[in-house]
Amino acid sequence: MAEYCRACRHLISRKISGIQNRKISTRNLQTWKSAVLRKATRCKHKTVATPLEQLASGWLPRQQRSVSTWSPLAAAFNAKPLRKLDFSFGTQDTGLFGIPQLHHHTGFHLLREDVENEVDDLVAEAMSPGRSRKMVQILDQLSDSICRVADMSDFVRVGHPDHSYTEAAKETFLKLSELVEKLNTNVKLYKSLKDVIQHGDIVDTDAVDQIVGELLVFDFEQSGIHLDEQTREQFVCLNDSILASGSFFMQGAQKHVPFVKDRLPSHLQHCFSVAGSNALITGMHSDHPDNAVREAAYRIYLRPDSHQLDLLQGVLDGRNSLAKLVGFETYAHRELKRTMAQTPETVMDFLETLADQLRSRVKTDFEEMQRIKLKEQPSDFELKPWDIPYYSALAKQAKWHIDNSQYAPYFSVGVCMEGLNNLFSQLFNVTLQHEETSPGEVWSDDVLKLAVVHQSEGVFGYIYCDFFERGEKPNQDCHFTIQGGRQKEDDTYQLPIVVLMLNFPAPQGRTPSLLTPGMMENLFHEFGHAMHSMLGRTKYQHVTGTRCPTDFAEVPSMLMEYFISDPRVLSSFARHYKTGEPLPKVMVHSLCNAWKMLEASMMQLQVFYAIVDQVYHGKHPLPKSTTDIMADIQNKYYALPHVPGTAWQLRFGHLVTYGAKYYSYLMSRAVAAGIWHKCFKSDPFSRTMGERYRREMLAHGGGKPPGELVQAMLGESLTTDKLVQSLMEDLDS
């Protein structure tokens, strides 16, 4: 579509803006269209489309922005979204994610039937004596057939605002989960695959085929398929019990605690929600300025709960029994077999070495916080566990004067997207290009679609950006894979599609969504995951993008946090949404320094959490109760002792979702720190290093052992000492 000159575009925008909010009846629609056609004139300065032609193509003017130099990308994200006028006149819309069946929620049933039929055909092909394709290729296509619908359904069931869609997606997801369970018990299919891996295929294979085949065998055996029938039945019962107990534990970890209001001191009773005669403790109130409120909330919210203790013990005992059934010494050994760490012994060596190196640095951090508390509480200046979040924030504020309200005008969503686009353009020669969506393609008018485009290699994939708050939307920052990348049978490449779900304040009038520094950091973190998916070019979708070991999957997102905390990167895009003025240098450096301040104490807390997770999933029976074990670990590895009468582990849902793998955040950060210091610290915009990072790490997804990928990037093998050294260099810089 040709463009208007600036003057004519402004005139047309004003006219259409006066119409766009009117309710036009079907009867008067043709009259209105005719009037627009009669009055529309062509731009006298160059050939352009008429206003109706622009409307019919989907163009609508967005709210006028204060800065006239926004890029199209920034303008798209900074504008208040407007519903497009639809001139399709009854034509069926394109369907959710461009899937024709999903123009209506009943299409989920059709998709599921298609998957079931395709799976039957592929299983028959895999078992056929006349098979002409690689076994791994057939099974990956089978996996892709299921995942393209199951992964998409998994997102829709939590992210779509229409109840009919969420229920249909939920049903489809459950049915496909049952299909996967059925395939995981297909002994003939498993034995055929294992025979290929052990003795070779009838078709020539390569190293990637072997790795993916071994992963598929491992997945089969994780379901106990290699066990005898009686043991397999025991495995299934154990697994079902663990899932049920884990689900109930997660619910209990979020449960509010009622406490008789009159048992609280009178000056605290108004500080909590009230339900009848009870005060309702909904969290630890870590940021409350009153020390007594923080202490009361901490002690009450973390008090032991016998039912929750039984659920946790049931999960841990069940996991240990499950691991032993399939031949592992402990659950941790089972979970870490194909990770970057590989063994729980390596993990504990890493965590204990890190704990030793942190002690002196943590002492300095705590002295800083204690000085602040001494000024506020001269009579009780000893630091307690409920003090740390509050006084760490005060310490940063006192030293660096960080005020979110002063920074947010420089961090509109649009300008942050410009920053990401500039960074990716410099590093990878790719750009983020806003694409208009078709009717029915997205689930909300404020969802924006990006194409990730390489200058010479074309489109790499698509990112749907669901960034803004709305009713009933989950309050979580997530990366969802909708479609994995893979080499298709016709030698074309199936492009990856992902959704990034965040919860930013929506644009209001002429004011765009303005982010706090923490929100901006989350945006960069999640784009690390997204670009891992986009830049991967794996042969098989089973190992595409973020489908890799947990302790490696967080490396790209952690690395993005290093980029955003570098003054050169931050200065390259942060500017005021009204004036266009750049973020003052003093504010840039203050924010970057504040991000690094007191990092040792926060890292020590994560070490404590990770060691608790390892011990719980280590040798059984456990020598003590989970509370006593946690208290012993806290007293040994954390600078502040355990508070008697509290059971913090009962609120730690990650024990279920990241069982034996909570260390992954720390190990990923250590790898990211090594990459940053060796490859990007001297020049965060280096194309040479960016291309190397893409070629040696991101392109392979989970298709190579993660240790090999890191070694290729850094030019040296990973050791515990080197990982810890990278983190210490980061803390001391």
XYZ file of C-alpha atoms in Angstrom:
733
model
C 0.000 0.000 0.000
C 1.399 3.383 -0.963
C 1.880 5.979 1.799
C 0.416 9.443 2.301
C 2.657 12.416 2.754
C 2.805 13.710 6.330
C 0.272 16.520 5.809
C -2.331 14.358 4.092
C -1.855 11.500 6.512
C -2.480 13.892 9.414
C -5.674 15.164 7.766
C -6.991 11.664 7.060
C -6.101 10.524 10.562
C -8.164 13.325 12.067
C -11.173 12.487 9.915
C -11.060 8.767 10.619
C -10.405 9.341 14.327
C -13.725 11.102 14.500
C -15.471 8.065 13.029
C -13.666 5.092 14.502
C -15.586 4.953 17.788
C -19.035 5.281 16.225
C -21.397 2.331 16.122
C -22.363 1.975 12.475
C -25.354 -0.168 11.673
C -25.278 -2.611 8.772
C -27.981 -0.591 7.010
C -25.945 2.613 7.092
C -22.553 1.047 6.413
C -22.799 1.301 2.616
C -23.968 4.929 2.879
C -20.979 5.767 5.090
C -18.573 4.050 2.697
C -19.945 5.956 -0.258
C -19.552 9.241 1.604
C -15.909 8.482 2.352
C -15.310 7.614 -1.308
C -16.891 10.850 -2.510
C -14.925 13.041 -0.107
C -11.563 11.222 -0.278
C -8.966 12.825 -2.501
C -5.620 11.561 -3.610
C -2.511 13.117 -2.148
C -1.267 15.865 -4.429
C 2.311 15.177 -3.529
C 2.565 11.518 -4.543
C 0.374 8.590 -5.545
C -1.441 7.159 -2.514
C -4.337 4.926 -1.571
C -7.682 6.380 -0.633
C -8.787 6.352 3.005
C -11.219 3.516 2.314
C -8.477 1.484 0.649
C -6.357 1.982 3.746
C -9.248 1.030 6.028
C -10.044 -2.061 3.963
C -6.417 -3.165 4.183
C -6.604 -2.970 7.950
C -4.889 0.377 8.596
C -6.240 2.480 11.426
C -4.591 5.525 12.939
C -3.218 4.984 16.441
C -3.153 7.575 19.163
C -0.866 10.443 18.264
C 2.477 10.017 19.960
C 4.353 12.797 21.656
C 7.692 12.022 20.023
C 7.649 12.217 16.238
C 10.727 10.048 15.745
C 9.498 6.694 17.009
C 10.276 3.807 14.711
C 7.311 1.820 13.338
C 8.146 -0.903 15.874
C 8.129 1.489 18.839
C 4.972 3.202 17.575
C 3.150 -0.132 17.373
C 3.928 -0.980 20.999
C 3.463 2.518 22.417
C 0.047 3.140 20.892
C -3.229 2.278 22.517
C -4.597 -0.632 20.465
C -7.734 0.051 18.453
C -10.117 -2.479 17.020
C -9.724 -2.679 13.250
C -12.734 -2.163 11.037
C -13.539 -5.445 9.310
C -14.767 -5.220 5.690
C -14.727 -8.968 5.104
C -18.578 -8.917 5.087
C -19.132 -12.337 6.614
C -16.036 -14.047 5.229
C -14.700 -16.639 7.676
C -11.738 -15.295 9.666
C -8.274 -16.808 9.492
C -8.481 -18.616 12.824
C -6.334 -18.454 15.948
C -2.607 -18.413 15.054
C -3.685 -18.601 11.405
C -5.090 -22.119 11.919
C -8.301 -22.264 9.823
C -10.054 -24.758 12.115
C -9.749 -22.346 15.050
C -12.079 -19.679 13.716
C -14.407 -21.349 16.247
C -13.634 -23.180 19.485
C -15.094 -26.417 18.101
C -12.080 -26.548 15.786
C -10.028 -28.011 18.637
C -11.985 -31.240 18.225
C -11.156 -31.317 14.508
C -7.470 -30.710 15.178
C -7.378 -33.503 17.724
C -8.953 -35.933 15.262
C -6.384 -34.948 12.628
C -3.565 -35.589 15.101
C -4.937 -38.992 16.094
C -5.214 -40.043 12.433
C -1.717 -38.815 11.591
C -0.258 -40.572 14.638
C -1.865 -43.856 13.598
C -0.331 -43.524 10.122
C 3.119 -42.674 11.478
C 3.122 -45.542 13.988
C 2.174 -47.906 11.159
C 5.027 -46.504 9.043
C 7.524 -46.897 11.897
C 6.526 -50.546 12.389
C 6.410 -51.384 8.683
C 9.008 -53.885 7.415
C 9.231 -51.801 4.241
C 10.048 -48.560 6.053
C 12.100 -46.225 3.848
C 12.670 -43.290 6.221
C 14.815 -43.020 9.347
C 13.084 -44.209 12.500
C 14.077 -40.998 14.304
C 12.660 -38.883 11.462
C 9.293 -40.676 11.662
C 9.078 -40.404 15.452
C 10.033 -36.730 15.410
C 7.284 -36.057 12.879
C 4.922 -37.953 15.169
C 6.079 -35.845 18.122
C 5.679 -32.660 16.074
C 2.147 -33.613 15.060
C 1.150 -33.913 18.713
C 3.164 -30.954 20.019
C 1.864 -28.435 17.477
C -1.642 -28.941 18.858
C -0.838 -29.850 22.460
C 1.571 -26.923 23.018
C -0.811 -24.474 21.407
C -3.683 -25.852 23.521
C -1.543 -25.560 26.635
C -1.200 -21.835 25.998
C -4.816 -21.234 24.973
C -6.200 -22.907 28.094
C -4.436 -20.316 30.291
C -4.119 -17.301 27.995
C -7.359 -16.976 26.021
C -10.021 -14.665 27.480
C -12.936 -16.626 25.963
C -14.132 -19.404 28.284
C -15.369 -21.551 25.389
C -11.855 -21.546 23.890
C -10.124 -22.273 27.201
C -12.420 -25.226 27.934
C -12.016 -26.665 24.432
C -8.243 -26.241 24.650
C -8.156 -27.861 28.095
C -10.086 -30.882 26.844
C -7.818 -31.206 23.804
C -4.692 -30.935 25.936
C -5.909 -33.688 28.278
C -6.889 -35.971 25.395
C -3.515 -35.530 23.720
C -1.776 -36.163 27.053
C -3.644 -39.472 27.181
C -2.489 -40.190 23.629
C 1.120 -39.568 24.664
C 0.734 -41.897 27.643
C -0.647 -44.558 25.287
C 2.327 -44.157 22.938
C 4.709 -44.348 25.885
C 3.346 -47.825 26.643
C 3.738 -49.096 23.064
C 6.355 -51.758 23.755
C 6.789 -52.735 20.088
C 7.502 -49.147 19.093
C 10.003 -48.763 21.943
C 11.839 -51.977 21.090
C 12.026 -51.035 17.411
C 13.543 -47.669 18.288
C 15.996 -49.151 20.785
C 17.106 -51.752 18.230
C 17.852 -48.948 15.764
C 19.874 -47.011 18.360
C 21.882 -50.065 19.402
C 22.422 -51.735 16.031
C 21.874 -49.042 13.396
C 19.016 -48.127 11.091
C 18.200 -49.422 7.621
C 18.882 -45.851 6.449
C 22.193 -44.083 7.022
C 22.135 -41.870 10.139
C 24.374 -39.147 11.567
C 25.414 -37.965 15.033
C 22.310 -35.780 15.485
C 20.054 -38.733 14.597
C 21.839 -40.792 17.247
C 21.520 -38.121 19.951
C 17.830 -37.498 19.292
C 17.182 -41.237 19.104
C 18.846 -41.732 22.495
C 16.719 -38.905 23.930
C 13.570 -40.577 22.618
C 14.618 -43.899 24.173
C 15.319 -42.119 27.457
C 11.845 -40.513 27.347
C 10.295 -43.938 26.782
C 12.193 -45.412 29.709
C 11.243 -42.499 31.954
C 7.728 -43.926 31.669
C 8.881 -47.369 32.788
C 8.222 -49.063 29.449
C 11.309 -51.274 29.785
C 10.044 -52.785 33.044
C 8.146 -56.028 33.446
C 4.366 -55.730 33.552
C 4.005 -55.926 37.332
C 6.742 -53.355 37.961
C 5.311 -51.113 35.251
C 1.927 -51.122 36.984
C 3.670 -50.150 40.207
C 5.471 -47.352 38.320
C 2.181 -45.960 36.966
C 0.539 -45.997 40.405
C 3.524 -44.227 41.961
C 3.594 -41.612 39.235
C -0.121 -40.884 39.611
C 0.291 -40.528 43.369
C 3.230 -38.148 42.988
C 1.321 -35.965 40.526
C -1.699 -35.768 42.841
C 0.352 -34.995 45.964
C 2.420 -32.438 44.071
C -0.691 -30.674 42.809
C -2.167 -30.450 46.320
C 1.179 -29.265 47.709
C 1.322 -26.459 45.127
C -2.167 -25.338 46.126
C -1.208 -25.372 49.795
C 1.957 -23.370 49.116
C -0.234 -20.444 48.017
C -2.859 -20.787 50.759
C -3.649 -17.783 52.964
C -3.359 -18.254 56.712
C -6.237 -17.163 58.992
C -5.059 -15.966 62.405
C -7.228 -14.863 65.318
C -7.115 -11.098 65.087
C -7.238 -10.520 68.839
C -4.014 -12.491 69.289
C -2.165 -9.771 67.372
C -1.041 -6.574 69.104
C -3.701 -3.902 68.589
C -1.451 -1.726 66.429
C -0.950 -4.599 63.962
C -4.549 -5.706 63.562
C -5.318 -3.102 60.883
C -2.247 -4.099 58.814
C -3.753 -7.329 57.460
C -6.911 -8.266 55.610
C -9.753 -9.270 57.890
C -12.157 -12.202 57.495
C -14.644 -12.166 60.369
C -12.725 -12.518 63.638
C -9.548 -13.519 61.808
C -6.719 -11.578 60.271
C -5.826 -13.085 56.900
C -2.082 -13.403 56.308
C -1.702 -13.487 52.516
C 2.083 -13.315 52.290
C 5.232 -12.241 54.102
C 4.749 -8.475 53.588
C 8.477 -8.216 52.917
C 8.342 -4.587 51.790
C 6.315 -3.269 54.759
C 8.146 -0.472 56.643
C 7.023 -1.719 60.080
C 9.429 -4.303 61.473
C 6.689 -5.819 63.663
C 4.417 -6.365 60.644
C 7.173 -8.107 58.707
C 8.040 -10.323 61.659
C 4.426 -11.264 62.389
C 3.731 -12.080 58.738
C 6.925 -14.141 58.446
C 6.257 -16.203 61.550
C 2.580 -16.812 60.818
C 2.784 -17.384 57.062
C 5.676 -19.845 57.427
C 4.397 -21.751 60.430
C 4.311 -25.563 60.028
C 1.244 -27.249 58.598
C 0.937 -30.994 59.209
C -1.026 -31.693 56.030
C 1.448 -29.776 53.899
C 4.334 -31.617 55.587
C 2.723 -34.981 54.758
C 2.188 -33.967 51.120
C 5.820 -32.931 50.706
C 7.068 -36.096 52.341
C 4.806 -38.102 50.043
C 6.215 -36.409 46.940
C 9.824 -36.961 48.043
C 9.317 -40.599 49.075
C 7.385 -41.348 45.894
C 10.045 -39.812 43.681
C 12.767 -41.798 45.400
C 10.830 -45.059 44.917
C 10.152 -44.163 41.290
C 13.831 -43.522 40.596
C 14.848 -46.840 42.130
C 12.263 -48.696 40.025
C 13.962 -47.467 36.842
C 17.476 -48.168 38.065
C 18.721 -44.903 39.595
C 20.346 -44.459 42.974
C 18.282 -41.349 43.775
C 15.713 -39.117 42.117
C 18.424 -36.492 41.632
C 20.521 -38.986 39.640
C 17.506 -39.693 37.419
C 16.717 -36.034 36.780
C 20.296 -34.920 36.107
C 21.354 -37.689 33.735
C 21.208 -35.604 30.530
C 21.779 -32.142 31.972
C 24.828 -29.917 31.769
C 25.793 -30.938 35.328
C 25.078 -34.646 34.667
C 25.333 -35.811 38.299
C 24.172 -34.587 41.729
C 27.770 -34.880 42.917
C 28.786 -32.229 40.369
C 25.903 -30.012 41.465
C 26.815 -30.225 45.156
C 30.479 -29.542 44.370
C 29.419 -26.421 42.454
C 27.043 -25.225 45.201
C 29.450 -25.830 48.089
C 32.365 -24.169 46.268
C 30.126 -21.209 45.483
C 28.960 -21.032 49.116
C 32.567 -20.850 50.333
C 33.456 -18.067 47.914
C 30.380 -16.040 48.829
C 30.840 -15.849 52.609
C 33.150 -12.830 52.826
C 31.204 -10.959 50.169
C 27.891 -11.662 51.911
C 29.339 -10.297 55.147
C 29.994 -6.991 53.378
C 26.430 -6.938 51.998
C 24.901 -7.583 55.416
C 27.017 -4.882 57.035
C 25.617 -2.448 54.468
C 22.047 -3.421 55.331
C 22.750 -3.400 59.044
C 23.948 0.205 58.869
C 20.601 1.156 57.362
C 18.663 -0.754 60.023
C 20.734 0.812 62.805
C 19.551 4.245 61.707
C 15.918 3.126 61.684
C 15.926 0.725 64.652
C 18.761 1.673 67.062
C 17.335 -0.552 69.789
C 17.012 -3.646 67.550
C 19.513 -3.434 64.725
C 20.286 -7.138 64.328
C 19.266 -8.375 60.888
C 16.568 -11.060 60.700
C 15.343 -13.101 57.722
C 12.250 -10.915 57.325
C 14.462 -7.804 57.046
C 16.486 -8.628 53.950
C 14.116 -7.636 51.095
C 13.172 -4.390 52.870
C 16.629 -3.209 53.867
C 18.273 -4.269 50.625
C 15.816 -2.006 48.811
C 16.503 0.838 51.262
C 20.255 0.384 50.885
C 20.038 0.634 47.108
C 17.784 3.664 47.386
C 20.109 5.373 49.859
C 23.215 4.849 47.744
C 21.903 5.152 44.198
C 18.604 7.058 44.623
C 16.564 4.667 42.502
C 12.980 5.842 42.098
C 10.901 3.764 39.693
C 8.620 6.702 38.917
C 11.623 8.702 37.706
C 12.841 5.906 35.421
C 9.560 4.639 33.964
C 9.031 7.562 31.495
C 12.308 6.555 29.813
C 11.231 2.924 29.524
C 8.076 2.893 27.445
C 7.414 -0.552 25.986
C 8.030 0.850 22.515
C 11.430 2.277 23.330
C 12.454 -0.978 25.038
C 11.440 -2.877 21.911
C 13.597 -0.469 19.902
C 16.465 -1.348 22.226
C 15.953 -5.074 21.688
C 15.680 -4.599 17.949
C 18.891 -2.577 17.807
C 20.744 -5.137 19.926
C 19.608 -8.106 17.811
C 20.357 -6.221 14.614
C 23.915 -5.571 15.767
C 24.545 -9.065 17.132
C 22.698 -11.333 14.710
C 21.773 -9.184 11.694
C 18.088 -9.792 12.428
C 15.290 -7.305 12.992
C 11.947 -7.436 14.777
C 9.263 -6.368 12.315
C 5.704 -5.651 13.384
C 3.144 -7.452 11.245
C -0.552 -6.715 11.077
C -2.635 -9.697 12.135
C -5.603 -11.100 10.239
C -9.119 -11.198 11.723
C -9.330 -13.974 14.308
C -5.570 -14.604 14.412
C -5.040 -13.280 17.941
C -7.024 -13.671 21.155
C -6.992 -10.011 22.195
C -6.776 -6.699 20.329
C -3.649 -5.698 22.252
C -1.608 -8.725 21.124
C 1.064 -7.745 18.612
C 2.822 -10.035 16.144
C 6.504 -9.806 15.286
C 8.383 -11.418 12.435
C 12.046 -12.100 13.187
C 13.781 -11.370 9.878
C 17.411 -11.936 8.908
C 18.777 -9.500 6.362
C 19.896 -12.203 3.939
C 18.299 -15.442 5.198
C 14.700 -14.217 5.442
C 12.078 -14.879 8.115
C 13.319 -16.934 11.065
C 10.033 -17.196 12.955
C 7.198 -15.347 14.667
C 6.657 -13.972 18.179
C 3.183 -13.089 19.473
C 3.566 -10.433 22.164
C 0.825 -10.617 24.810
C 2.266 -7.891 27.009
C -0.568 -6.050 28.734
C -2.715 -6.701 31.782
C -6.320 -7.751 31.368
C -8.952 -9.436 33.505
C -8.315 -13.094 34.428
C -4.985 -13.147 32.603
C -2.418 -15.178 34.600
C -0.064 -12.941 36.549
C 3.125 -14.549 35.300
C 5.880 -13.887 32.792
C 6.129 -16.845 30.426
C 7.518 -18.081 27.140
C 5.225 -20.544 25.331
C 6.303 -22.611 22.344
C 3.410 -22.838 19.881
C 5.302 -24.509 17.055
C 8.852 -25.842 17.098
C 11.280 -25.463 14.237
C 12.324 -28.511 12.210
C 13.476 -29.628 8.788
C 10.364 -30.821 6.961
C 10.086 -33.750 4.608
C 10.081 -31.462 1.537
C 13.362 -29.831 2.711
C 11.636 -26.591 3.716
C 11.968 -25.383 7.301
C 9.022 -25.270 9.677
C 9.323 -21.842 11.303
C 9.155 -21.582 15.084
C 6.230 -19.705 16.652
C 6.188 -18.570 20.282
C 4.097 -16.431 22.607
C 5.623 -14.106 25.192
C 3.149 -13.415 27.992
C 3.922 -10.491 30.305
C 1.807 -8.252 32.529
C 2.622 -4.625 31.807
C 0.218 -1.748 32.465
C -1.826 -1.062 29.341
C -1.372 2.214 27.414
C -3.772 4.905 28.572
C -4.855 7.621 26.171
C -1.705 9.236 24.837
C 0.485 7.710 27.526
C 2.188 4.465 26.481
C 2.863 1.587 28.821
C 5.737 2.716 31.051
C 7.921 0.048 32.652
C 9.771 -0.064 35.927
C 13.406 -1.179 35.699
C 12.331 -4.603 36.988
C 9.690 -4.958 34.281
C 12.223 -3.978 31.631
C 14.661 -6.589 32.946
C 11.885 -9.227 32.720
C 11.207 -8.194 29.114
C 14.853 -8.705 28.144
C 14.979 -12.003 30.068
C 11.944 -13.429 28.246
C 13.294 -12.278 24.882
C 16.368 -14.367 25.625
C 14.099 -17.419 25.585
C 12.267 -16.192 22.484
C 15.454 -15.657 20.490
C 16.728 -19.078 21.545
C 13.621 -20.443 19.819
C 13.910 -18.116 16.804
C 17.607 -18.636 16.059
C 17.608 -22.383 16.518
C 17.921 -24.317 13.264
C 17.650 -27.908 14.406
C 16.856 -30.844 12.186
C 14.279 -32.130 14.681
C 11.629 -30.289 16.683
C 12.199 -32.606 19.652
C 15.344 -30.574 20.398
C 14.369 -27.190 18.981
C 15.154 -23.945 20.817
C 14.407 -24.166 24.526
C 13.785 -27.948 24.352
C 17.095 -28.632 26.009
C 18.307 -29.419 29.549
C 16.950 -27.065 32.205
C 20.378 -25.944 33.398
C 21.212 -24.848 29.838
C 17.791 -23.451 28.826
C 18.207 -20.445 31.148
C 21.610 -19.406 29.745
C 20.259 -17.213 26.890
C 17.762 -15.453 29.174
C 20.364 -14.905 31.893
C 22.785 -13.523 29.318
C 20.182 -10.955 28.266
C 20.188 -9.658 31.853
C 23.899 -8.917 31.446
C 23.209 -6.949 28.281
C 20.488 -4.800 29.848
C 22.623 -4.045 32.920
C 25.436 -2.659 30.738
C 25.401 1.181 30.526
C 26.299 1.108 26.814
C 23.271 -1.011 25.967
C 20.915 0.905 28.253
C 22.089 4.254 26.873
C 21.522 3.089 23.317
C 17.731 3.244 23.590
C 16.361 4.691 26.882
C 14.652 8.010 26.182
C 11.688 9.959 27.476
C 8.398 9.131 25.820
C 7.318 12.816 25.701
C 10.499 14.723 24.908
C 12.734 12.113 23.329
C 15.521 13.118 25.715
C 17.936 10.263 26.534
C 18.155 8.882 30.045
C 20.759 11.043 31.836
C 24.113 9.335 32.228
C 24.050 9.645 35.993
C 20.725 7.778 36.077
C 22.068 5.131 33.694
C 25.054 4.377 35.895
C 23.041 4.550 39.105
C 20.589 1.946 37.832
C 23.303 -0.385 36.538
C 25.177 -0.141 39.826
C 22.006 -0.680 41.856
C 21.270 -3.869 39.904
C 24.668 -5.251 40.947
C 24.508 -4.092 44.556
C 24.030 -6.751 47.280
C 24.099 -9.515 44.678
C 26.226 -11.767 46.900
C 23.548 -11.973 49.607
C 20.842 -12.773 47.068
C 23.048 -15.414 45.474
C 23.719 -17.018 48.845
C 19.974 -17.348 49.397
C 19.672 -19.158 46.065
C 22.515 -21.492 47.045
C 20.640 -22.332 50.247
C 17.441 -23.081 48.301
C 19.309 -25.230 45.772
C 21.075 -27.303 48.424
C 17.773 -27.962 50.209
C 16.382 -29.177 46.876
C 19.372 -31.478 46.301
C 19.304 -33.005 49.780
C 15.542 -33.603 49.662
C 15.968 -35.485 46.364
C 19.125 -37.307 47.442
C 19.522 -40.482 49.477
C 16.470 -41.855 51.278
C 15.188 -42.418 53.844
C 15.906 -38.863 54.927
C 17.719 -38.805 58.283
C 15.446 -36.127 59.775
C 12.179 -34.320 59.080
C 12.161 -31.948 56.123
C 11.951 -29.018 58.561
C 14.969 -30.124 60.597
C 16.978 -30.756 57.410
C 16.079 -27.333 56.080
C 17.020 -25.684 59.394
C 20.417 -27.437 59.442
C 21.160 -26.354 55.857
C 20.104 -22.772 56.563
C 22.328 -22.582 59.644
C 25.286 -23.931 57.658
C 24.955 -22.179 54.306
C 23.009 -18.964 54.962
C 24.241 -16.012 56.984
C 21.017 -15.724 59.000
C 19.951 -18.670 61.181
C 16.682 -20.544 60.928
C 13.773 -19.071 62.871
C 12.345 -21.757 65.189
C 8.691 -22.536 64.587
C 8.852 -21.816 60.842
C 8.839 -24.231 57.900
C 9.841 -22.215 54.855
C 10.025 -25.299 52.618
C 6.229 -25.693 52.734
C 5.900 -22.492 50.688
C 8.544 -23.473 48.125
C 6.530 -24.674 45.123
C 9.712 -25.059 43.065
C 10.345 -28.298 44.952
C 7.561 -29.759 42.816
C 8.135 -27.970 39.518
C 11.963 -28.023 39.576
C 12.593 -31.126 41.691
C 16.392 -31.682 41.909
C 16.967 -28.940 39.315
C 16.617 -25.691 41.235
C 20.388 -25.244 40.942
C 19.799 -24.594 37.218
C 19.377 -20.844 37.684
C 22.759 -20.530 39.369
C 24.603 -22.769 36.920
C 22.994 -21.045 33.939
C 23.980 -17.703 35.377
C 27.551 -18.912 35.860
C 27.724 -19.978 32.199
C 26.123 -16.698 31.097
C 28.643 -14.771 33.215
C 31.509 -16.627 31.552
C 30.130 -15.870 28.082
C 29.565 -12.230 28.953
C 33.023 -11.595 30.398
C 34.901 -13.470 27.695
C 32.854 -12.583 24.616
C 30.715 -9.465 25.088
C 31.990 -7.357 27.978
C 34.472 -5.481 25.801
C 31.857 -4.861 23.094
C 28.205 -5.766 23.777
C 27.316 -5.080 20.134
C 30.004 -7.284 18.570
C 28.719 -8.909 15.363
C 31.639 -11.338 15.410
C 30.728 -12.644 18.858
C 27.013 -12.483 18.121
C 27.390 -14.694 15.077
C 29.611 -17.054 17.042
C 27.019 -17.248 19.833
C 24.293 -17.997 17.307
C 26.402 -20.563 15.415
C 27.962 -22.408 18.356
C 25.109 -22.319 20.890
C 21.677 -21.045 19.897
C 21.416 -22.835 16.561
C 21.619 -26.305 18.118
C 18.872 -26.174 20.758
C 19.109 -29.511 22.563
C 20.642 -31.287 19.561
C 24.100 -31.415 21.119
C 25.244 -32.020 24.713
C 25.195 -28.596 26.424
C 28.736 -28.977 27.726
C 29.984 -29.272 24.149
C 28.092 -26.142 23.120
C 29.551 -24.077 25.959
C 33.051 -25.404 25.275
C 32.731 -24.433 21.604
C 31.646 -20.929 22.604
C 34.248 -20.321 25.295
C 37.051 -22.370 23.820
C 37.538 -24.254 27.075
C 35.830 -27.018 29.006
C 33.571 -26.331 31.971
C 34.845 -26.969 35.481
C 33.401 -26.110 38.882
C 36.217 -23.663 39.588
C 35.721 -21.840 36.289
C 31.961 -21.571 36.808
C 32.393 -20.135 40.305
C 35.210 -17.853 39.128
C 32.892 -16.360 36.494
C 30.319 -15.524 39.156
C 32.924 -14.010 41.482
C 34.332 -11.906 38.649
C 30.819 -10.697 38.044
C 30.255 -9.782 41.705
C 33.588 -7.993 41.993
C 33.356 -6.009 38.749
